[in-house]
Coordinates of C-alpha atoms in Angstrom, one line a residue:
Chain A
M1 CA -5.4 -13.5 -13.1
R2 CA -4.6 -11.6 -10.0
K3 CA -1.4 -9.7 -9.1
L4 CA -0.1 -9.0 -5.7
I5 CA 2.4 -6.1 -5.8
F6 CA 4.7 -5.9 -2.6
L7 CA 5.3 -2.1 -2.3
G8 CA 7.0 -2.4 1.0
V9 CA 7.8 -5.7 2.8
G10 CA 9.5 -4.5 6.2
G11 CA 8.0 -3.3 9.4
G12 CA 8.9 -1.1 12.5
A13 CA 11.8 1.1 11.6
P14 CA 12.2 2.1 7.9
S15 CA 14.9 0.1 6.2
R16 CA 15.7 -1.2 2.7
W17 CA 12.6 -3.3 3.0
G18 CA 10.3 -0.3 3.0
L19 CA 7.1 -0.2 5.1
P20 CA 3.9 -2.3 4.7
G21 CA 1.9 -1.8 1.6
I22 CA 0.4 -4.6 -0.6
L23 CA -1.6 -3.9 -3.8
L24 CA -3.9 -6.5 -5.0
I25 CA -5.0 -6.1 -8.6
K26 CA -7.7 -8.1 -10.3
D27 CA -9.7 -7.2 -13.5
G28 CA -9.2 -3.4 -13.2
F29 CA -10.1 -3.6 -9.6
S30 CA -7.4 -2.8 -6.9
A31 CA -7.2 -2.9 -3.2
L32 CA -4.4 -1.7 -1.2
F33 CA -3.6 -3.4 2.2
D34 CA -1.8 -1.3 4.7
C35 CA -0.2 2.0 3.8
G36 CA 3.1 2.7 5.6
E37 CA 5.0 6.0 4.9
G38 CA 6.2 6.0 1.3
T39 CA 3.5 3.6 -0.1
Q40 CA 2.3 6.2 -2.7
L41 CA 5.8 6.9 -3.6
K42 CA 6.5 3.2 -4.3
I43 CA 3.2 3.0 -6.3
L44 CA 4.6 5.9 -8.5
E45 CA 8.0 4.2 -8.7
K46 CA 6.3 1.0 -10.0
G47 CA 4.7 3.1 -12.7
L48 CA 1.2 2.6 -11.4
G49 CA -1.7 5.0 -10.6
I50 CA -2.8 5.6 -7.1
N51 CA -6.4 5.3 -8.1
V52 CA -7.1 2.3 -5.8
D53 CA -10.7 1.3 -5.2
V54 CA -10.4 0.0 -1.6
V55 CA -7.8 0.5 1.2
A56 CA -7.7 -1.9 4.0
I57 CA -5.7 -1.1 7.2
T58 CA -4.9 -3.7 9.7
H59 CA -4.1 -1.6 12.7
M60 CA -3.2 1.8 13.8
H61 CA 0.5 1.5 14.3
G62 CA 2.4 4.2 12.3
D63 CA 4.3 1.8 10.1
H64 CA 1.1 0.6 8.7
V65 CA -0.9 3.8 8.5
L66 CA 1.1 6.9 8.2
G67 CA 1.2 6.9 4.4
L68 CA -2.6 7.1 4.1
P69 CA -3.2 10.8 4.7
G70 CA -0.6 11.8 2.0
M71 CA -2.0 9.2 -0.5
I72 CA -5.6 10.4 -0.1
Q73 CA -4.3 14.1 -0.6
T74 CA -2.6 13.0 -3.7
M75 CA -5.8 11.5 -5.0
G76 CA -7.4 14.8 -4.4
L77 CA -4.6 16.8 -6.2
L78 CA -5.1 14.4 -9.1
G79 CA -8.8 15.2 -9.4
R80 CA -10.2 11.9 -8.1
Q81 CA -14.0 11.8 -8.2
K82 CA -14.6 8.2 -7.5
E83 CA -15.7 7.1 -4.1
L84 CA -12.9 5.7 -1.9
I85 CA -13.7 2.6 0.2
I86 CA -11.8 2.3 3.5
L87 CA -11.7 -0.8 5.8
G88 CA -10.0 -0.4 9.1
P89 CA -10.0 -0.1 12.8
K90 CA -12.5 2.4 14.3
E91 CA -10.0 5.0 15.1
L92 CA -8.8 5.2 11.4
K93 CA -11.7 7.6 10.5
D94 CA -10.9 10.0 13.4
F95 CA -7.1 9.9 12.5
L96 CA -7.8 10.8 8.9
E97 CA -10.2 13.5 9.8
E98 CA -7.9 15.1 12.3
S99 CA -5.0 14.9 9.8
F100 CA -7.0 16.4 7.0
S101 CA -8.2 19.2 9.2
R102 CA -4.7 20.0 10.6
T103 CA -3.2 20.1 7.1
K104 CA -6.0 22.1 5.6
F105 CA -7.2 19.4 3.2
E106 CA -10.8 18.7 2.2
P107 CA -11.2 15.6 0.0
N108 CA -13.1 16.5 -3.3
F109 CA -14.4 12.8 -3.6
P110 CA -16.5 10.7 -1.2
I111 CA -14.8 8.4 1.3
K112 CA -16.8 5.6 2.8
F113 CA -15.7 3.7 5.9
V114 CA -17.0 0.0 5.9
D115 CA -16.3 -3.0 7.9
S116 CA -16.1 -5.4 5.0
Y117 CA -16.4 -5.2 1.2
E118 CA -18.5 -7.0 -1.3
G119 CA -17.1 -6.9 -4.9
P120 CA -18.7 -8.2 -8.0
D121 CA -17.4 -11.7 -7.5
F122 CA -15.3 -11.5 -4.3
R123 CA -15.4 -10.1 -0.9
I124 CA -12.9 -8.7 1.6
V125 CA -13.7 -9.5 5.2
P126 CA -11.6 -8.9 8.4
F127 CA -10.8 -11.3 11.1
E128 CA -9.3 -10.6 14.5
T129 CA -5.7 -11.0 15.0
C130 CA -3.3 -11.1 18.1
H131 CA -1.0 -8.0 18.2
T132 CA -0.3 -5.5 21.0
V133 CA -3.1 -3.3 20.0
E134 CA -6.6 -4.0 18.2
S135 CA -5.7 -5.5 15.0
R136 CA -7.3 -7.3 12.1
G137 CA -6.2 -9.3 9.1
Y138 CA -8.1 -9.6 5.9
V139 CA -9.4 -12.5 3.8
Y140 CA -9.9 -11.9 0.0
E141 CA -12.3 -14.6 -1.2
E142 CA -13.6 -15.1 -4.7
R143 CA -17.0 -16.7 -5.2
E144 CA -16.8 -20.1 -6.9
R145 CA -17.5 -19.8 -10.7
R146 CA -20.1 -22.3 -12.2
N147 CA -19.7 -22.8 -16.0
L148 CA -21.8 -25.1 -17.9
D149 CA -20.0 -28.1 -19.5
V150 CA -21.3 -27.4 -23.0
E151 CA -19.1 -29.9 -24.7
K152 CA -20.5 -32.7 -22.6
L153 CA -24.2 -31.6 -23.3
R154 CA -23.4 -31.4 -27.0
A155 CA -21.7 -34.8 -27.1
E156 CA -25.0 -36.1 -25.5
G157 CA -26.8 -34.5 -28.3
I158 CA -28.4 -31.6 -26.2
W159 CA -28.2 -28.4 -28.1
D160 CA -31.4 -26.5 -26.7
Y161 CA -30.1 -23.2 -25.0
R162 CA -33.2 -23.2 -22.8
V163 CA -31.9 -26.4 -21.2
F164 CA -28.5 -24.8 -20.9
R165 CA -29.8 -21.9 -19.2
A166 CA -32.1 -23.9 -16.8
L167 CA -29.0 -26.1 -15.7
K168 CA -26.8 -23.2 -15.2
E169 CA -29.5 -21.7 -12.9
G170 CA -29.3 -25.1 -11.0
K171 CA -32.6 -26.4 -12.1
T172 CA -33.2 -30.1 -12.8
V173 CA -34.6 -30.5 -16.4
Q174 CA -36.8 -33.2 -18.1
Y175 CA -35.5 -33.5 -21.6
G176 CA -36.1 -36.3 -24.3
G177 CA -37.3 -38.6 -21.6
R178 CA -34.2 -38.1 -19.5
T179 CA -33.7 -36.2 -16.2
L180 CA -30.8 -33.9 -16.4
I181 CA -29.3 -32.9 -13.0
P182 CA -27.3 -29.6 -12.9
E183 CA -24.3 -31.1 -10.9
D184 CA -23.6 -33.4 -13.7
Y185 CA -23.1 -30.6 -16.2
L186 CA -21.5 -27.8 -14.3
I187 CA -17.8 -27.2 -14.0
I188 CA -17.2 -25.6 -10.7
T189 CA -14.1 -23.5 -10.3
K190 CA -13.2 -22.7 -6.7
G191 CA -12.5 -19.0 -6.3
K192 CA -9.0 -17.8 -5.1
K193 CA -8.6 -17.1 -1.4
I194 CA -5.8 -14.8 -0.2
V195 CA -5.2 -13.9 3.4
Y196 CA -3.1 -11.1 4.9
T197 CA -2.4 -11.1 8.7
G198 CA -0.9 -7.7 9.3
D199 CA 1.0 -7.8 12.6
T200 CA 0.3 -10.8 14.8
R201 CA 1.5 -13.4 17.1
P202 CA 0.8 -16.9 15.7
C203 CA -2.8 -17.6 17.0
N204 CA -5.8 -19.9 16.3
N205 CA -7.7 -17.1 14.6
I206 CA -5.1 -16.9 11.9
I207 CA -5.3 -20.7 11.2
E208 CA -9.1 -20.6 11.2
A209 CA -9.1 -17.7 8.7
S210 CA -6.5 -19.1 6.4
K211 CA -7.9 -22.6 6.1
N212 CA -7.2 -23.8 2.5
A213 CA -6.2 -20.3 1.4
D214 CA -4.2 -20.2 -1.9
V215 CA -1.9 -17.5 -0.5
L216 CA -1.1 -16.6 3.1
I217 CA 0.8 -13.4 3.7
H218 CA 2.0 -13.8 7.3
D219 CA 3.9 -11.6 9.8
S220 CA 7.5 -12.9 9.8
T221 CA 9.3 -10.1 11.6
F222 CA 12.0 -12.3 12.9
D223 CA 13.6 -15.8 12.0
N224 CA 13.5 -17.3 15.4
N225 CA 13.5 -14.7 18.2
E226 CA 12.0 -15.8 21.5
E227 CA 10.8 -12.3 22.1
A228 CA 8.7 -12.0 18.9
H229 CA 5.6 -13.0 20.6
L230 CA 6.1 -10.4 23.4
Y231 CA 6.1 -7.6 20.7
G232 CA 3.0 -9.2 19.2
H233 CA 4.9 -10.5 16.2
S234 CA 5.8 -13.8 14.6
N235 CA 8.9 -15.7 13.6
A236 CA 9.3 -17.2 10.2
S237 CA 9.0 -20.6 12.1
D238 CA 5.7 -19.6 13.5
A239 CA 4.3 -18.4 10.1
A240 CA 5.4 -21.8 8.6
E241 CA 3.6 -23.7 11.3
V242 CA 0.4 -21.6 10.8
A243 CA 0.7 -22.2 7.1
S244 CA 1.0 -25.9 7.6
K245 CA -1.9 -26.3 10.1
A246 CA -4.2 -24.2 7.7
G247 CA -3.0 -26.2 4.6
V248 CA -2.3 -23.1 2.6
G249 CA -1.0 -23.2 -1.0
T250 CA 1.7 -20.6 -0.7
L251 CA 3.2 -18.8 2.3
V252 CA 4.6 -15.4 1.7
L253 CA 6.8 -14.2 4.6
F254 CA 6.2 -10.5 5.4
H255 CA 7.1 -7.5 7.6
Y256 CA 10.9 -8.2 8.0
S257 CA 12.7 -6.6 10.7
A258 CA 15.3 -3.8 9.7
R259 CA 18.0 -6.1 11.5
Y260 CA 18.0 -8.4 8.4
T261 CA 19.8 -7.4 5.2
T262 CA 18.7 -10.5 3.2
T263 CA 15.6 -12.7 3.7
E264 CA 17.7 -15.9 3.8
P265 CA 17.6 -16.5 7.5
L266 CA 13.8 -16.0 7.4
L267 CA 13.2 -18.3 4.5
D268 CA 15.6 -21.0 5.8
E269 CA 13.6 -21.1 9.1
A270 CA 10.2 -21.3 7.4
L271 CA 11.4 -24.0 4.9
K272 CA 12.1 -26.3 7.8
R273 CA 8.5 -26.5 8.5
F274 CA 6.7 -25.6 5.4
P275 CA 7.9 -26.3 1.9
R276 CA 6.0 -23.7 -0.1
A277 CA 7.3 -20.6 1.7
V278 CA 8.7 -17.6 -0.2
T279 CA 10.0 -14.2 0.6
V280 CA 9.7 -11.1 -1.4
E281 CA 11.6 -7.9 -2.2
P282 CA 10.1 -4.5 -2.4
L283 CA 8.2 -3.9 -5.8
D284 CA 8.0 -7.7 -6.5
T285 CA 4.8 -9.0 -8.0
V286 CA 3.4 -12.3 -7.3
F287 CA 1.1 -13.6 -10.0
I288 CA -1.9 -15.8 -9.0
R289 CA -3.5 -17.7 -11.8
Chain B
M1 CA 31.8 24.3 6.2
R2 CA 28.1 23.8 6.0
K3 CA 26.2 21.4 3.9
L4 CA 22.7 21.7 2.6
I5 CA 21.3 18.3 1.5
F6 CA 18.3 18.4 -0.6
L7 CA 16.2 15.4 0.3
G8 CA 13.3 16.3 -1.7
V9 CA 13.0 19.3 -4.1
G10 CA 9.3 19.1 -5.4
G11 CA 6.0 20.1 -4.1
G12 CA 2.3 19.3 -4.2
A13 CA 1.7 16.0 -5.8
P14 CA 4.5 13.4 -5.4
S15 CA 6.8 13.1 -8.4
R16 CA 10.5 12.2 -9.2
W17 CA 11.3 15.4 -7.4
G18 CA 10.2 14.1 -4.1
L19 CA 8.6 16.3 -1.4
P20 CA 10.3 19.1 0.6
G21 CA 12.9 18.3 3.0
I22 CA 16.3 20.1 3.4
L23 CA 18.9 19.1 5.8
L24 CA 21.4 21.7 7.0
I25 CA 24.6 20.2 8.6
K26 CA 27.3 22.2 10.3
D27 CA 29.9 21.1 12.9
G28 CA 27.8 18.1 14.0
F29 CA 24.7 20.1 14.3
S30 CA 21.8 19.4 12.0
A31 CA 18.5 21.1 11.2
L32 CA 15.7 19.8 8.9
F33 CA 13.6 22.3 7.1
D34 CA 10.2 20.8 6.3
C35 CA 9.5 17.1 6.2
G36 CA 7.2 15.8 3.4
E37 CA 6.3 12.2 3.2
G38 CA 9.5 10.1 2.5
T39 CA 11.9 12.5 4.1
Q40 CA 13.1 10.0 6.6
L41 CA 13.4 7.5 3.7
K42 CA 15.6 9.8 1.7
I43 CA 17.9 10.6 4.8
L44 CA 18.2 6.6 5.1
E45 CA 19.0 6.5 1.3
K46 CA 21.7 9.1 1.7
G47 CA 23.3 7.0 4.3
L48 CA 22.7 9.6 7.1
G49 CA 21.3 9.1 10.7
I50 CA 17.9 10.6 11.3
N51 CA 19.3 12.1 14.6
V52 CA 18.5 15.8 13.7
D53 CA 18.7 18.4 16.4
V54 CA 16.1 20.9 15.1
V55 CA 13.1 20.5 12.8
A56 CA 11.7 23.7 11.3
I57 CA 8.4 23.4 9.5
T58 CA 7.1 26.3 7.3
H59 CA 3.3 25.5 7.2
M60 CA 0.8 22.8 7.7
H61 CA 0.3 21.7 4.1
G62 CA 0.6 17.9 3.9
D63 CA 3.5 18.0 1.4
H64 CA 5.6 19.8 3.9
V65 CA 4.7 18.0 7.1
L66 CA 3.3 14.5 6.7
G67 CA 6.7 12.8 7.0
L68 CA 7.2 14.2 10.4
P69 CA 5.0 11.8 12.6
G70 CA 6.8 8.8 11.0
M71 CA 10.3 10.3 11.3
I72 CA 9.8 11.0 15.1
Q73 CA 8.5 7.5 15.6
T74 CA 11.8 6.1 14.0
M75 CA 13.8 8.2 16.3
G76 CA 11.8 6.7 19.2
L77 CA 12.3 3.2 17.8
L78 CA 16.0 3.7 17.5
G79 CA 16.2 4.7 21.1
R80 CA 16.8 8.5 20.8
Q81 CA 17.2 10.1 24.3
K82 CA 18.3 13.6 23.1
E83 CA 15.7 16.5 23.2
L84 CA 14.3 17.3 19.8
I85 CA 13.6 21.0 19.2
I86 CA 10.7 21.8 16.7
L87 CA 9.9 25.2 15.2
G88 CA 6.7 25.7 13.3
P89 CA 3.1 26.9 13.1
K90 CA 1.1 26.7 16.3
E91 CA -1.0 23.9 14.9
L92 CA 2.0 21.6 14.5
K93 CA 2.1 20.5 18.0
D94 CA -1.6 19.5 18.1
F95 CA -1.2 17.7 14.8
L96 CA 1.8 15.7 16.2
E97 CA 0.1 15.0 19.5
E98 CA -3.1 13.8 17.6
S99 CA -1.1 11.7 15.3
F100 CA 1.0 10.1 18.1
S101 CA -2.1 9.3 20.2
R102 CA -4.0 7.7 17.3
T103 CA -1.0 5.6 16.3
K104 CA -0.3 4.5 19.9
F105 CA 3.1 6.2 19.9
E106 CA 4.7 7.8 23.0
P107 CA 7.9 9.5 22.4
N108 CA 10.5 8.3 24.9
F109 CA 12.6 11.6 24.5
P110 CA 11.6 15.2 25.1
I111 CA 10.2 17.3 22.4
K112 CA 10.4 21.0 22.7
F113 CA 8.3 23.5 20.5
V114 CA 9.9 26.8 20.2
D115 CA 9.4 29.8 17.9
S116 CA 13.2 30.4 17.2
Y117 CA 16.4 28.7 18.0
E118 CA 19.6 30.0 19.4
G119 CA 22.6 27.7 18.5
P120 CA 26.1 28.2 19.8
D121 CA 27.2 30.5 17.0
F122 CA 24.1 30.9 14.9
R123 CA 20.3 31.3 15.2
I124 CA 17.4 30.2 13.2
V125 CA 14.4 32.6 13.2
P126 CA 11.2 32.5 11.3
F127 CA 9.7 35.3 9.2
E128 CA 6.2 35.6 7.7
T129 CA 5.7 34.6 4.1
C130 CA 2.8 34.9 1.7
H131 CA 1.1 31.6 1.0
T132 CA -2.6 30.5 1.0
V133 CA -2.3 29.5 4.7
E134 CA -0.3 30.8 7.7
S135 CA 3.2 30.3 6.6
R136 CA 6.7 31.2 7.7
G137 CA 10.2 31.0 6.1
Y138 CA 13.4 30.6 8.1
V139 CA 16.7 32.7 8.3
Y140 CA 19.7 30.7 9.5
E141 CA 22.4 33.2 10.4
E142 CA 25.7 32.8 12.0
R143 CA 27.3 35.4 14.3
E144 CA 30.3 37.1 12.9
R145 CA 33.6 35.7 14.0
R146 CA 36.3 38.0 15.4
N147 CA 39.8 36.6 15.3
L148 CA 42.9 38.5 16.4
D149 CA 45.4 39.3 13.7
V150 CA 48.3 37.7 15.6
E151 CA 50.6 37.9 12.8
K152 CA 50.1 41.7 12.6
L153 CA 50.6 42.2 16.3
R154 CA 53.8 40.1 16.2
A155 CA 55.2 42.0 13.2
E156 CA 54.8 45.1 15.4
G157 CA 56.7 43.4 18.1
I158 CA 53.8 42.7 20.4
W159 CA 53.8 39.3 22.0
D160 CA 52.1 39.8 25.3
Y161 CA 49.1 37.4 25.5
R162 CA 47.4 39.7 28.0
V163 CA 47.4 42.4 25.2
F164 CA 45.9 39.8 22.8
R165 CA 43.1 38.8 25.2
A166 CA 42.2 42.5 25.9
L167 CA 42.0 43.3 22.3
K168 CA 40.0 40.2 21.5
E169 CA 37.6 41.4 24.3
G170 CA 37.3 44.6 22.4
K171 CA 39.2 46.6 24.9
T172 CA 41.5 49.5 23.9
V173 CA 45.1 48.9 25.3
Q174 CA 47.9 51.1 26.2
Y175 CA 51.2 49.2 25.4
G176 CA 54.7 50.5 25.2
G177 CA 53.6 54.0 25.0
R178 CA 51.1 53.2 22.2
T179 CA 47.3 53.1 22.1
L180 CA 46.2 49.8 20.5
I181 CA 42.5 50.0 19.1
P182 CA 40.9 46.5 18.8
E183 CA 39.5 47.2 15.3
D184 CA 43.0 47.6 14.1
Y185 CA 43.9 44.1 15.1
L186 CA 40.7 42.1 14.5
I187 CA 39.9 40.0 11.5
I188 CA 36.2 39.9 11.3
T189 CA 34.6 37.2 9.4
K190 CA 30.9 37.6 8.5
G191 CA 28.8 34.5 9.4
K192 CA 26.9 32.8 6.7
K193 CA 23.2 33.6 6.1
I194 CA 20.9 31.0 4.5
V195 CA 17.3 31.7 3.9
Y196 CA 14.5 29.2 3.1
T197 CA 11.1 30.5 2.0
G198 CA 8.9 27.5 2.1
D199 CA 5.8 28.1 -0.1
T200 CA 5.2 31.7 -0.9
R201 CA 4.2 34.3 -3.6
P202 CA 7.0 36.8 -4.1
C203 CA 6.6 39.4 -1.4
N204 CA 8.4 42.2 0.4
N205 CA 8.9 40.2 3.5
I206 CA 11.0 37.7 1.6
I207 CA 13.2 40.5 0.1
E208 CA 13.6 42.1 3.6
A209 CA 14.5 38.6 5.3
S210 CA 16.8 37.6 2.5
K211 CA 19.0 40.9 2.3
N212 CA 22.5 40.0 1.5
A213 CA 22.0 36.2 2.3
D214 CA 24.6 33.9 1.0
V215 CA 22.0 31.5 -0.1
L216 CA 18.3 31.9 -0.8
I217 CA 16.2 28.8 -1.3
H218 CA 13.0 30.1 -2.9
D219 CA 9.7 28.7 -4.0
S220 CA 9.9 28.1 -7.7
T221 CA 6.9 26.0 -8.4
F222 CA 6.4 27.0 -11.9
D223 CA 8.6 28.6 -14.7
N224 CA 6.3 31.5 -15.6
N225 CA 2.6 30.5 -14.8
E226 CA 0.2 33.4 -14.4
E227 CA -1.7 31.4 -12.0
A228 CA 1.3 30.8 -9.6
H229 CA 0.4 33.8 -7.3
L230 CA -3.2 32.7 -7.0
Y231 CA -2.0 29.3 -5.5
G232 CA 0.3 31.2 -3.2
H233 CA 3.5 30.1 -5.1
S234 CA 6.2 31.7 -7.2
N235 CA 7.6 31.4 -10.7
A236 CA 11.3 31.0 -11.3
S237 CA 11.1 34.5 -12.7
D238 CA 9.7 35.8 -9.4
A239 CA 12.4 34.0 -7.3
A240 CA 15.0 35.5 -9.5
E241 CA 13.7 39.0 -9.1
V242 CA 13.5 38.6 -5.2
A243 CA 17.1 37.3 -5.3
S244 CA 18.2 40.3 -7.3
K245 CA 16.5 42.9 -5.1
A246 CA 17.8 41.2 -2.0
G247 CA 21.3 41.0 -3.3
V248 CA 21.9 37.3 -2.4
G249 CA 24.9 35.3 -3.2
T250 CA 23.2 32.1 -4.8
L251 CA 19.7 31.5 -5.5
V252 CA 18.4 27.8 -5.3
L253 CA 15.2 27.3 -7.0
F254 CA 12.9 24.9 -5.0
H255 CA 9.6 23.1 -4.9
Y256 CA 9.2 22.1 -8.5
S257 CA 5.7 21.2 -9.8
A258 CA 5.3 17.5 -10.8
R259 CA 4.6 18.9 -14.4
Y260 CA 8.3 19.4 -15.0
T261 CA 10.6 16.4 -15.9
T262 CA 13.7 18.5 -16.0
T263 CA 14.5 21.8 -14.2
E264 CA 15.8 23.4 -17.5
P265 CA 12.6 25.7 -18.1
L266 CA 12.8 26.8 -14.5
L267 CA 16.5 27.6 -14.6
D268 CA 16.3 29.3 -18.0
E269 CA 13.6 31.6 -16.7
A270 CA 15.5 32.5 -13.6
L271 CA 18.8 33.1 -15.4
K272 CA 17.2 35.8 -17.5
R273 CA 16.8 38.0 -14.3
F274 CA 19.5 36.8 -11.9
P275 CA 22.9 35.2 -13.0
R276 CA 23.6 33.1 -9.8
A277 CA 20.6 30.9 -9.8
V278 CA 20.8 27.0 -9.7
T279 CA 18.5 24.1 -9.6
V280 CA 19.0 20.9 -7.6
E281 CA 18.1 17.2 -7.9
P282 CA 16.9 15.0 -5.1
L283 CA 19.8 14.1 -2.7
D284 CA 22.0 16.9 -4.0
T285 CA 24.4 18.4 -1.6
V286 CA 25.3 22.1 -1.8
F287 CA 28.5 22.9 0.1
I288 CA 28.9 26.5 1.7
R289 CA 32.4 27.3 2.6

């Protein structure tokens, strides 16, 4: 089970939507994607700890990054010792270091800046997106799981655990005069794939990176504004087209402009082109089984 | 009438108290004292515009200043053109410029850094406080108002507006064989004085600066913690003693530690030493008539 907690779902000027911040939680691991002002306050409001393992920032615009210095300072105040892993644009490190120095803060725990992150059974990798400044989206991708079909083996009268182990390791086994091929006895479960675009115009890179994703969280700043692309943003209609071309499971529209007071116009626009589109409210949780 | 709107009343790690931010509003003028993360979001929540005239920062610690880059960016997004006046420590300008540069923001309105501010009938001046880093509090002080006691003059049969004007200008007037002295015909209203300490140990500078203030907003991080002074903070008991020595009207306890879930222990401690102490909740308004 994975949870996506949408701390803030708007973009640009603050509004009732809050500013970008998405928490991904799986098996005690947590990653925060973007960290607009107020993100740590929303984590607090949701009753969660701010002890995230990984922070992944898409680009240096203030609405996506200005909550990070404060959140890291709070981690320090609360006595964090565990290393914090940060993914983001090259300038992020300088921004944080300058901010810490000006505000007289010295982190009492290690901070490591990396380009991509390899977890025990998943990875988080960036891909280039199409905004007005250097920007990247992130793919969270789990490795496929291979479980032995023990019931099938037992039904065929095979109970030897050495055979089980060899098959699980992908080895062909000679047993009782038969040749057992691993593929015949493995249940392969595809890992989940979640993609977050950050701010972007619709572009081919997004479609490529999102191929067959279970969930695509896509910039949907406007419903159908012809100037969206000029500002490096997408309309709900664009997000839906990308989702359709990439064949994703669910499209989550994200980064709503302050001009909207409900997400209805955005959702209506997306549903015309892609049936599995949803919108989210601040503090909503999306469960992915 | 002046209003003090307490946007956030806590300090250090974020909590239900929010982070320091106090809005002073008088006759269409507004000044913001400190700007912790989330201050602009609280202004929004209160239904107010973020079009403040003056921002006054006490010191460079993150909980007092990390909300400022985002708030200024929002002013820009909303098309502000009016000059923004900023008072604060010397490093504040560098902090803001570095932050703007890293987040690709160029303010489209002038920002002026000054040491003190002279309004039409008041001034805001800093004074040194006693924290762990360079820090300053602020005195907001209105000039006294001199209004002519027209009723008294009329009762004495004086109706000549040239006499009125001369008396109001402080000139002694010969009229109908009498010598009219301005002091006899002027109603002098003392201007209001409001003092905000920011973070500080109790110290003589605060008592000096707060002499006869109508309202003193004083650091009251703990109720009665012997380590408070070590961290450059005050207990509620300290704040009460300062208020008493300075002879202030009302003491507002401020900057509550996240360890408190109600302000009762702080208020109880203060009331033992000073009867006119109050505590405030986030978004509370204190009216000063």
